[in-house]
Short mmCIF file of C-alpha atoms and ligand atoms in Angstrom, two decimals:
data_model
loop_
_atom_site.label_atom_id
_atom_site.label_comp_id
_atom_site.label_asym_id
_atom_site.label_seq_id
_atom_site.Cartn_x
_atom_site.Cartn_y
_atom_site.Cartn_z
CA UNK A 1 0.13 -0.02 0.20
CA UNK A 2 0.98 3.53 -0.45
CA UNK A 3 0.66 5.56 2.80
CA UNK A 4 0.89 9.18 3.44
CA UNK A 5 1.09 9.18 7.38
CA UNK A 6 1.00 12.85 9.35
CA UNK A 7 2.87 13.38 12.37
CA UNK A 8 1.93 16.75 14.69
CA UNK A 9 3.71 18.79 17.09
CA UNK A 10 3.30 16.78 20.14
CA UNK A 11 4.44 13.46 18.21
CA UNK A 12 7.30 15.16 17.28
CA UNK A 13 7.65 17.13 20.46
CA UNK A 14 11.34 16.28 20.87
CA UNK A 15 14.46 14.00 19.82
CA UNK A 16 13.07 11.12 21.31
CA UNK A 17 9.67 11.16 19.85
CA UNK A 18 11.54 11.47 16.64
CA UNK A 19 13.34 8.55 17.08
CA UNK A 20 9.84 6.93 18.25
CA UNK A 21 8.32 8.21 15.17
CA UNK A 22 11.32 6.69 12.99
CA UNK A 23 10.82 3.58 14.74
CA UNK A 24 7.00 3.41 13.68
CA UNK A 25 7.69 4.67 9.96
CA UNK A 26 9.83 1.44 10.27
CA UNK A 27 7.41 -0.76 11.24
CA UNK A 28 5.28 0.33 8.70
CA UNK A 29 7.96 0.27 5.76
CA UNK A 30 8.56 -3.37 7.00
CA UNK A 31 5.08 -4.66 6.77
CA UNK A 32 5.56 -4.03 2.70
CA UNK A 33 4.21 -0.25 2.57
CA UNK A 34 5.71 2.84 0.85
CA UNK A 35 5.54 6.07 3.06
CA UNK A 36 5.06 9.45 2.25
CA UNK A 37 5.96 11.16 5.84
CA UNK A 38 4.66 14.62 6.79
CA UNK A 39 5.37 16.50 9.90
CA UNK A 40 4.66 19.09 11.60
CA UNK A 41 7.18 21.36 13.76
CA UNK A 42 8.17 20.12 17.33
CA UNK A 43 5.23 21.35 19.47
CA UNK A 44 5.32 25.19 20.43
CA UNK A 45 7.95 25.63 17.94
CA UNK A 46 5.31 27.55 15.49
CA UNK A 47 3.71 29.78 18.31
CA UNK A 48 7.64 30.80 19.74
CA UNK A 49 8.39 31.69 16.02
CA UNK A 50 5.34 34.14 15.94
CA UNK A 51 6.49 35.26 19.44
CA UNK A 52 10.03 36.02 17.90
CA UNK A 53 8.46 38.07 15.10
CA UNK A 54 6.51 40.19 17.29
CA UNK A 55 9.05 40.99 19.53
CA UNK A 56 10.08 43.40 16.37
CA UNK A 57 6.67 44.08 15.31
CA UNK A 58 2.99 43.35 16.53
CA UNK A 59 2.02 43.64 12.61
CA UNK A 60 4.70 41.72 10.66
CA UNK A 61 4.31 41.23 6.85
CA UNK A 62 2.66 38.23 6.11
CA UNK A 63 5.52 36.80 3.43
CA UNK A 64 8.38 37.52 6.42
CA UNK A 65 6.15 35.53 8.85
CA UNK A 66 5.30 32.32 5.99
CA UNK A 67 9.04 32.53 5.48
CA UNK A 68 9.95 32.19 9.39
CA UNK A 69 6.63 30.27 10.39
CA UNK A 70 7.77 27.43 7.41
CA UNK A 71 11.09 26.82 9.28
CA UNK A 72 9.75 24.92 11.62
CA UNK A 73 8.51 22.16 9.81
CA UNK A 74 11.80 22.12 7.82
CA UNK A 75 13.33 21.19 10.90
CA UNK A 76 11.45 18.19 11.84
CA UNK A 77 11.85 16.66 8.36
CA UNK A 78 15.33 16.90 8.36
CA UNK A 79 15.57 15.46 11.62
CA UNK A 80 13.57 12.28 10.89
CA UNK A 81 14.86 11.64 7.83
CA UNK A 82 18.59 11.91 9.46
CA UNK A 83 17.25 9.70 12.14
CA UNK A 84 15.65 7.04 9.51
CA UNK A 85 18.92 7.08 6.99
CA UNK A 86 21.34 6.33 10.57
CA UNK A 87 18.99 3.30 11.10
CA UNK A 88 19.64 1.76 7.52
CA UNK A 89 16.42 3.21 5.93
CA UNK A 90 16.79 4.96 2.67
CA UNK A 91 14.93 8.47 3.17
CA UNK A 92 15.16 12.07 1.77
CA UNK A 93 13.35 15.01 3.27
CA UNK A 94 11.35 17.55 1.22
CA UNK A 95 10.51 21.18 1.65
CA UNK A 96 6.83 22.12 0.57
CA UNK A 97 8.10 23.41 -2.57
CA UNK A 98 10.31 20.14 -3.86
CA UNK A 99 7.01 18.23 -2.93
CA UNK A 100 5.26 20.19 -5.41
CA UNK A 101 2.83 22.11 -3.36
CA UNK A 102 1.91 25.01 -5.54
CA UNK A 103 -0.63 27.44 -3.51
CA UNK A 104 -2.09 31.36 -3.95
CA UNK A 105 -0.83 34.11 -2.58
CA UNK A 106 -2.62 34.71 0.53
CA UNK A 107 0.22 34.60 2.78
CA UNK A 108 -0.38 32.80 6.37
CA UNK A 109 -3.51 31.36 5.00
CA UNK A 110 -2.84 29.89 1.75
CA UNK A 111 -4.94 27.57 -0.80
CA UNK A 112 -3.28 24.87 -2.43
CA UNK A 113 -3.84 25.33 -6.60
CA UNK A 114 -2.51 22.01 -7.89
CA UNK A 115 0.34 19.48 -6.16
CA UNK A 116 3.22 18.11 -9.05
CA UNK A 117 3.94 15.07 -7.07
CA UNK A 118 6.85 14.00 -9.97
CA UNK A 119 9.69 14.53 -7.38
CA UNK A 120 7.85 12.50 -4.88
CA UNK A 121 7.15 9.94 -7.08
CA UNK A 122 10.60 9.49 -8.13
CA UNK A 123 12.30 8.97 -5.06
CA UNK A 124 8.99 6.49 -4.28
CA UNK A 125 10.26 4.55 -7.13
CA UNK A 126 13.87 5.12 -5.97
CA UNK A 127 12.61 2.86 -3.10
CA UNK A 128 13.25 5.85 -0.47
CA UNK A 129 11.04 6.91 2.08
CA UNK A 130 9.85 10.90 1.64
CA UNK A 131 9.57 12.91 4.53
CA UNK A 132 7.67 16.03 3.69
CA UNK A 133 7.73 19.51 5.54
CA UNK A 134 4.26 19.99 6.53
CA UNK A 135 1.91 23.40 6.41
CA UNK A 136 3.60 24.85 3.63
CA UNK A 137 3.83 25.50 -0.10
CA UNK A 138 5.22 28.04 -2.61
CA UNK A 139 3.24 30.07 -5.26
CA UNK A 140 3.63 30.47 -8.56
CA UNK A 141 6.39 33.27 -7.96
CA UNK A 142 8.34 30.50 -5.89
CA UNK A 143 7.46 32.73 -2.68
CA UNK A 144 7.07 30.50 0.53
CA UNK A 145 3.75 30.31 1.82
CA UNK A 146 1.77 28.67 4.73
CA UNK A 147 -1.55 26.93 4.75
CA UNK A 148 -2.99 28.41 7.78
CA UNK A 149 -2.84 27.12 11.63
CA UNK A 150 -2.81 23.10 11.95
CA UNK A 151 -2.48 23.08 8.10
CA UNK A 152 -0.11 20.18 8.20
CA UNK A 153 -3.10 17.95 7.99
CA UNK A 154 -4.26 19.52 5.04
CA UNK A 155 -0.42 18.97 3.50
CA UNK A 156 -1.02 15.00 4.12
CA UNK A 157 -4.20 15.13 2.36
CA UNK A 158 -3.48 17.31 -0.19
CA UNK A 159 -0.56 14.71 -1.10
CA UNK A 160 -2.91 11.67 -0.67
CA UNK A 161 -4.73 12.82 -3.00
CA UNK A 162 -2.24 13.80 -5.33
CA UNK A 163 -0.44 10.68 -5.04
CA UNK A 164 -3.75 8.30 -5.50
CA UNK A 165 -2.50 6.76 -1.99
CA UNK A 166 -4.32 3.90 -0.39
CA UNK A 167 -4.40 5.62 3.02
CA UNK A 168 -4.08 9.02 5.02
CA UNK A 169 -2.89 8.56 8.49
CA UNK A 170 -3.19 11.51 10.90
CA UNK A 171 -1.32 10.55 13.87
CA UNK A 172 -1.45 13.26 17.13
CA UNK A 173 -1.89 13.10 20.87
CA UNK A 174 -4.86 11.64 21.35
CA UNK A 175 -6.81 8.08 20.03
CA UNK A 176 -9.09 9.77 17.58
CA UNK A 177 -11.57 11.98 17.49
CA UNK A 178 -13.97 11.94 20.64
CA UNK A 179 -17.58 12.81 21.24
CA UNK A 180 -16.09 16.37 22.77
CA UNK A 181 -12.02 17.45 23.63
CA UNK A 182 -11.06 14.87 26.17
CA UNK A 183 -9.34 17.49 27.72
CA UNK A 184 -12.19 19.38 28.66
CA UNK A 185 -14.51 16.62 28.94
CA UNK A 186 -12.71 13.02 30.79
CA UNK A 187 -15.91 11.14 30.10
CA UNK A 188 -15.95 11.94 26.31
CA UNK A 189 -15.81 8.67 24.07
CA UNK A 190 -13.95 8.12 21.48
CA UNK A 191 -15.58 7.12 18.05
CA UNK A 192 -14.79 4.04 15.61
CA UNK A 193 -16.30 5.72 12.74
CA UNK A 194 -17.65 9.22 12.34
CA UNK A 195 -19.03 10.68 8.60
CA UNK A 196 -17.25 13.39 6.58
CA UNK A 197 -19.96 15.61 6.92
CA UNK A 198 -19.55 15.60 11.04
CA UNK A 199 -16.28 15.39 11.05
CA UNK A 200 -16.20 18.81 8.74
CA UNK A 201 -18.77 20.40 11.04
CA UNK A 202 -16.92 19.52 14.59
CA UNK A 203 -13.61 21.10 13.02
CA UNK A 204 -15.10 24.06 11.48
CA UNK A 205 -16.33 24.47 14.77
CA UNK A 206 -13.13 23.89 17.05
CA UNK A 207 -12.28 20.31 17.13
CA UNK A 208 -8.97 20.95 16.19
CA UNK A 209 -7.83 17.09 15.91
CA UNK A 210 -8.28 17.65 12.23
CA UNK A 211 -7.95 20.92 10.18
CA UNK A 212 -11.26 21.57 8.77
CA UNK A 213 -9.94 22.46 5.31
CA UNK A 214 -7.94 18.57 5.09
CA UNK A 215 -11.71 17.07 5.81
CA UNK A 216 -13.39 18.87 3.33
CA UNK A 217 -10.55 17.87 0.53
CA UNK A 218 -10.41 14.60 1.97
CA UNK A 219 -14.52 14.59 1.39
CA UNK A 220 -14.00 16.00 -1.99
CA UNK A 221 -10.80 13.54 -3.10
CA UNK A 222 -12.81 10.60 -1.98
CA UNK A 223 -9.15 10.36 0.32
CA UNK A 224 -9.39 7.40 3.20
CA UNK A 225 -8.74 8.95 6.47
CA UNK A 226 -7.65 7.66 9.62
CA UNK A 227 -6.54 9.41 12.74
CA UNK A 228 -4.54 7.51 15.62
CA UNK A 229 -2.53 8.25 18.64
CA UNK A 230 1.47 8.22 18.12
CA UNK A 231 1.74 7.20 21.60
CA UNK A 232 -0.43 3.76 21.25
CA UNK A 233 -1.31 1.18 19.19
CA UNK A 234 -5.10 1.59 19.42
CA UNK A 235 -7.24 1.48 16.68
CA UNK A 236 -7.94 5.25 16.07
CA UNK A 237 -10.68 6.87 13.98
CA UNK A 238 -12.00 6.34 10.66
CA UNK A 239 -13.61 9.50 8.87
CA UNK A 240 -16.28 7.57 6.18
CA UNK A 241 -19.10 8.51 4.28
CA UNK A 242 -22.52 8.65 5.76
CA UNK A 243 -24.34 5.83 4.11
CA UNK A 244 -25.55 2.95 6.58
CA UNK A 245 -24.17 4.32 9.79
CA UNK A 246 -26.90 4.46 12.80
CA UNK A 247 -27.50 8.36 13.09
CA UNK A 248 -27.22 9.61 16.13
CA UNK A 249 -29.21 12.61 17.32
CA UNK A 250 -26.19 14.57 18.33
CA UNK A 251 -22.41 12.93 17.86
CA UNK A 252 -20.07 15.67 19.22
CA UNK A 253 -19.65 19.25 20.90
CA UNK A 254 -17.08 21.67 19.76
CA UNK A 255 -16.07 24.83 21.45
CA UNK A 256 -13.54 27.47 19.34
CA UNK A 257 -11.81 30.08 21.75
CA UNK A 258 -10.37 32.39 18.77
CA UNK A 259 -13.78 34.15 18.60
CA UNK A 260 -14.10 38.08 18.94
CA UNK A 261 -17.91 39.46 19.17
CA UNK A 262 -17.98 43.10 17.17
CA UNK A 263 -21.05 45.16 18.11
CA UNK A 264 -21.52 48.22 15.68
CA UNK A 265 -23.91 50.68 17.35
CA UNK A 266 -25.98 53.43 15.26
CA UNK A 267 -25.63 52.32 11.66
CA UNK A 268 -28.07 53.90 9.34
CA UNK A 269 -31.14 51.10 8.60
CA UNK A 270 -30.50 51.61 4.94
CA UNK A 271 -29.83 48.87 1.89
CA UNK A 272 -26.40 48.44 0.79
CA UNK A 273 -24.42 48.78 4.19
CA UNK A 274 -24.30 45.72 5.45
CA UNK A 275 -22.81 44.85 2.08
CA UNK A 276 -20.03 47.87 2.34
CA UNK A 277 -19.33 46.72 5.48
CA UNK A 278 -18.74 42.94 4.98
CA UNK A 279 -17.28 43.23 1.51
CA UNK A 280 -14.30 45.45 3.69
CA UNK A 281 -13.85 42.75 5.79
CA UNK A 282 -14.08 39.92 3.18
CA UNK A 283 -11.34 42.14 1.05
CA UNK A 284 -8.89 41.00 4.03
CA UNK A 285 -9.73 37.59 3.49
CA UNK A 286 -11.47 37.46 6.66
CA UNK A 287 -14.36 34.76 8.15
CA UNK A 288 -17.15 36.65 9.44
CA UNK A 289 -19.15 34.17 11.18
CA UNK A 290 -22.73 34.70 13.14
CA UNK A 291 -24.20 37.84 12.28
CA UNK A 292 -27.42 39.46 14.01
CA UNK A 293 -29.08 42.39 13.23
CA UNK A 294 -31.63 43.94 15.41
CA UNK A 295 -34.80 45.70 13.92
CA UNK A 296 -34.05 49.32 13.44
CA UNK A 297 -35.36 52.32 15.38
CA UNK A 298 -35.18 55.81 14.01
CA UNK A 299 -33.58 54.79 10.70
CA UNK A 300 -30.69 52.97 12.57
CA UNK A 301 -29.63 50.00 14.18
CA UNK A 302 -27.01 47.61 15.64
CA UNK A 303 -24.89 44.72 13.90
CA UNK A 304 -23.33 42.22 15.90
CA UNK A 305 -21.26 39.43 14.05
CA UNK A 306 -17.95 37.60 14.95
CA UNK A 307 -14.61 36.82 13.45
CA UNK A 308 -11.45 35.65 13.95
CA UNK A 309 -10.16 37.01 17.60
CA UNK A 310 -6.25 36.75 16.01
CA UNK A 311 -8.17 38.77 13.02
CA UNK A 312 -10.03 41.46 15.23
CA UNK A 313 -7.50 44.23 14.70
CA UNK A 314 -7.09 43.78 11.15
CA UNK A 315 -11.16 43.81 11.03
CA UNK A 316 -11.21 47.07 12.59
CA UNK A 317 -8.79 48.51 10.65
CA UNK A 318 -10.67 47.25 7.34
CA UNK A 319 -14.11 48.65 8.70
CA UNK A 320 -12.66 52.24 9.97
CA UNK A 321 -12.08 52.90 6.31
CA UNK A 322 -15.39 52.83 5.32
CA UNK A 323 -17.78 53.46 8.43
CA UNK A 324 -18.70 56.86 9.64
CA UNK A 325 -17.10 58.27 12.58
CA UNK A 326 -20.18 58.55 14.86
CA UNK A 327 -20.48 54.54 14.65
CA UNK A 328 -19.63 53.00 17.46
CA UNK A 329 -17.27 49.72 17.44
CA UNK A 330 -17.71 47.38 20.45
CA UNK A 331 -15.36 44.47 20.67
CA UNK A 332 -15.27 41.26 23.11
CA UNK A 333 -12.67 38.74 22.84
CA UNK A 334 -13.43 37.13 25.59
CA UNK A 335 -16.02 34.78 24.44
CA UNK A 336 -16.07 31.51 22.64
CA UNK A 337 -18.60 29.56 20.68
CA UNK A 338 -19.87 26.32 21.76
CA UNK A 339 -21.80 23.88 19.16
CA UNK A 340 -23.55 21.07 19.01
CA UNK A 341 -23.04 18.52 15.95
CA UNK A 342 -25.04 15.76 14.60
CA UNK A 343 -26.69 14.43 11.23
CA UNK A 344 -29.32 13.16 13.49
CA UNK A 345 -30.77 17.02 13.84
CA UNK A 346 -32.08 16.84 10.50
CA UNK A 347 -34.92 14.92 11.69
CA UNK A 348 -35.65 16.00 15.11
CA UNK A 349 -37.42 18.64 16.92
CA UNK A 350 -36.33 19.64 20.43
CA UNK A 351 -32.86 19.55 20.13
CA UNK A 352 -32.25 22.97 20.52
CA UNK A 353 -34.28 23.73 23.60
CA UNK A 354 -32.43 21.01 25.05
CA UNK A 355 -29.07 23.00 24.66
CA UNK A 356 -30.95 26.23 25.83
CA UNK A 357 -32.28 24.58 28.91
CA UNK A 358 -28.83 22.90 29.92
CA UNK A 359 -26.90 26.12 29.88
CA UNK A 360 -29.64 27.99 31.71
CA UNK A 361 -29.38 25.37 34.55
CA UNK A 362 -25.78 26.17 34.91
CA UNK A 363 -26.59 30.35 34.58
CA UNK A 364 -24.61 30.72 31.57
CA UNK A 365 -26.17 33.44 29.69
CA UNK A 366 -26.41 32.67 25.75
CA UNK A 367 -25.29 35.94 23.63
CA UNK A 368 -25.73 34.95 20.23
CA UNK A 369 -27.12 31.68 18.25
CA UNK A 370 -27.18 30.34 15.06
CA UNK A 371 -28.25 26.46 13.54
CA UNK A 372 -28.33 24.84 10.42
CA UNK A 373 -29.49 21.63 9.16
CA UNK A 374 -26.75 19.75 11.43
CA UNK A 375 -25.36 21.97 14.01
CA UNK A 376 -26.52 24.93 16.88
CA UNK A 377 -23.75 27.25 18.05
CA UNK A 378 -23.77 29.33 20.81
CA UNK A 379 -21.88 32.08 21.65
CA UNK A 380 -21.22 32.63 25.51
CA UNK A 381 -18.40 34.16 27.90
CA UNK A 382 -15.16 32.49 27.82
CA UNK A 383 -14.74 31.57 31.71
CA UNK A 384 -17.89 29.30 30.76
CA UNK A 385 -17.26 27.39 27.77
CA UNK A 386 -15.63 24.35 29.24
CA UNK A 387 -18.60 24.45 31.64
CA UNK A 388 -21.17 24.75 28.76
CA UNK A 389 -19.37 22.04 26.91
CA UNK A 390 -19.93 19.24 29.92
CA UNK A 391 -23.25 20.11 30.28
CA UNK A 392 -23.96 19.90 26.50
CA UNK A 393 -21.87 16.55 26.50
CA UNK A 394 -24.17 15.42 29.41
CA UNK A 395 -27.45 16.52 28.73
CA UNK A 396 -27.69 14.37 25.08
CA UNK A 397 -26.16 11.48 26.87
CA UNK A 398 -22.86 11.32 24.79
CA UNK A 399 -21.01 9.86 27.96
CA UNK A 400 -23.59 7.02 28.09
P1 ADP B 501 -1.62 17.81 16.28
O1 ADP B 501 0.03 18.40 16.70
O2 ADP B 501 -1.26 16.19 16.31
O3 ADP B 501 -1.96 18.26 14.83
P2 ADP B 501 -3.73 19.39 17.56
O4 ADP B 501 -3.19 19.63 18.84
O5 ADP B 501 -4.00 20.03 16.24
O6 ADP B 501 -2.96 18.03 17.36
O7 ADP B 501 -4.98 18.09 17.59
C1 ADP B 501 -5.21 17.01 18.87
C2 ADP B 501 -6.19 17.67 19.90
O8 ADP B 501 -7.48 18.09 19.71
C3 ADP B 501 -6.23 16.89 21.18
O9 ADP B 501 -5.16 16.95 21.97
C4 ADP B 501 -7.38 17.42 21.81
O10 ADP B 501 -7.04 17.96 22.51
C5 ADP B 501 -8.04 18.51 20.87
N1 ADP B 501 -9.61 18.03 20.42
C6 ADP B 501 -10.28 19.00 20.28
N2 ADP B 501 -11.53 18.43 20.18
C7 ADP B 501 -11.08 17.17 19.95
C8 ADP B 501 -11.95 15.68 19.82
N3 ADP B 501 -13.79 16.01 19.68
N4 ADP B 501 -12.02 14.56 19.69
C9 ADP B 501 -10.33 14.39 19.77
N5 ADP B 501 -9.55 15.80 20.20
C10 ADP B 501 -9.95 16.87 20.21
N1 LIG B 502 3.17 23.75 13.09
C1 LIG B 502 1.75 24.69 12.24
C2 LIG B 502 0.84 24.94 13.55
O1 LIG B 502 1.53 25.10 14.66
C3 LIG B 502 1.02 23.59 11.55
C4 LIG B 502 0.85 22.48 12.02
O2 LIG B 502 0.99 21.74 13.35
O3 LIG B 502 -0.08 21.77 11.61
O4 LIG B 502 0.01 25.60 13.18
MG1 MG B 503 -3.16 20.02 14.56
#
């Protein structure tokens, strides 16, 4: 089989861990597999590099940032290759560029345009294990780009698709996908299987066990995807098409801390205003999430919405260029989004009211709500986030 394995930050967190990963890779090769291995930066390194940049500037240029951040993954890939060669297994380390990953030019959150896997294929044909630095590519001018936080998952899935691999294994520091983050709720249950659709919602809503774009791409390219623990040999979670599965009412609870709420007061209640505001934000490639507009009084109204917390400053800057000076901008970064996901919601009623009651019982105020066919999201104060997750996990019986 041709397998793409990906090892996350904790899995390669120190030199002993990289050695353990080398041994896992060797075991898979001995079982007769051809391997492409995608690695993350050692845990904490990406954050540390961001801090280095912030020592000099609060708003470093994004292309400089990508040169800096991409280095973390290159360190790990080179070290893993060195370890494998020393153990007598032929390996070669590739940057994103050498791996043929071509992206657009949206630095720090680039999208993959296409992959030319020929260099990897050549080395596989030479009998080598190919180690690829995750999280990065180059644009068509040859400038280094990165794929957004958690982006090594995307590198792995995209390579698995381009190489037509038989399997993509995402190795991390928990046994697989749980009903909620097991670090928040120890009673969370590991799922043996989850549908792409539900996994995509959970990932998009903050369950960082898989990066959301990687799930989206795996679904699109039909990549066989499994998440497993690099610290043990347990089964893991298979991401599968929906058919034939028993449809749980609710399959998981997610929390996203990277949220900020913005309220604009005193905006004119007339056609075109919302379009103008949200276009100014979209120009900066910022994703606006929940939006609430109040009923207008006296020709003015209030508009509330959320953006990723790490893009709050950029959002304010983008809006200031078009907003009248009498508009009041209020912001709150101390909020989180908790969400309930389940395909079973499509055919059941009363799911939302259960959630509202569960939070009310804990005295937690819900500040914003949004729903879709298979999810309900609520904004609450950050200090209540974990409590809300546990309360919701319990009310839907996910610990049973
Ligand atoms: P890696 O560095 O391997 O990419 P991440 O830290 O990005 O690992 O993702 C793994 C973490 O995701 C786990 O340690 C866990 O705390 C968190 N997590 C959040 N939600 C879930 C969930 N539903 N199931 C499993 N893990 C989750
Ligand atoms: N090192 C990058 C990050 O911390 C990418 C990854 O780990 O997937 O976001
Ligand atoms: Mg990750």
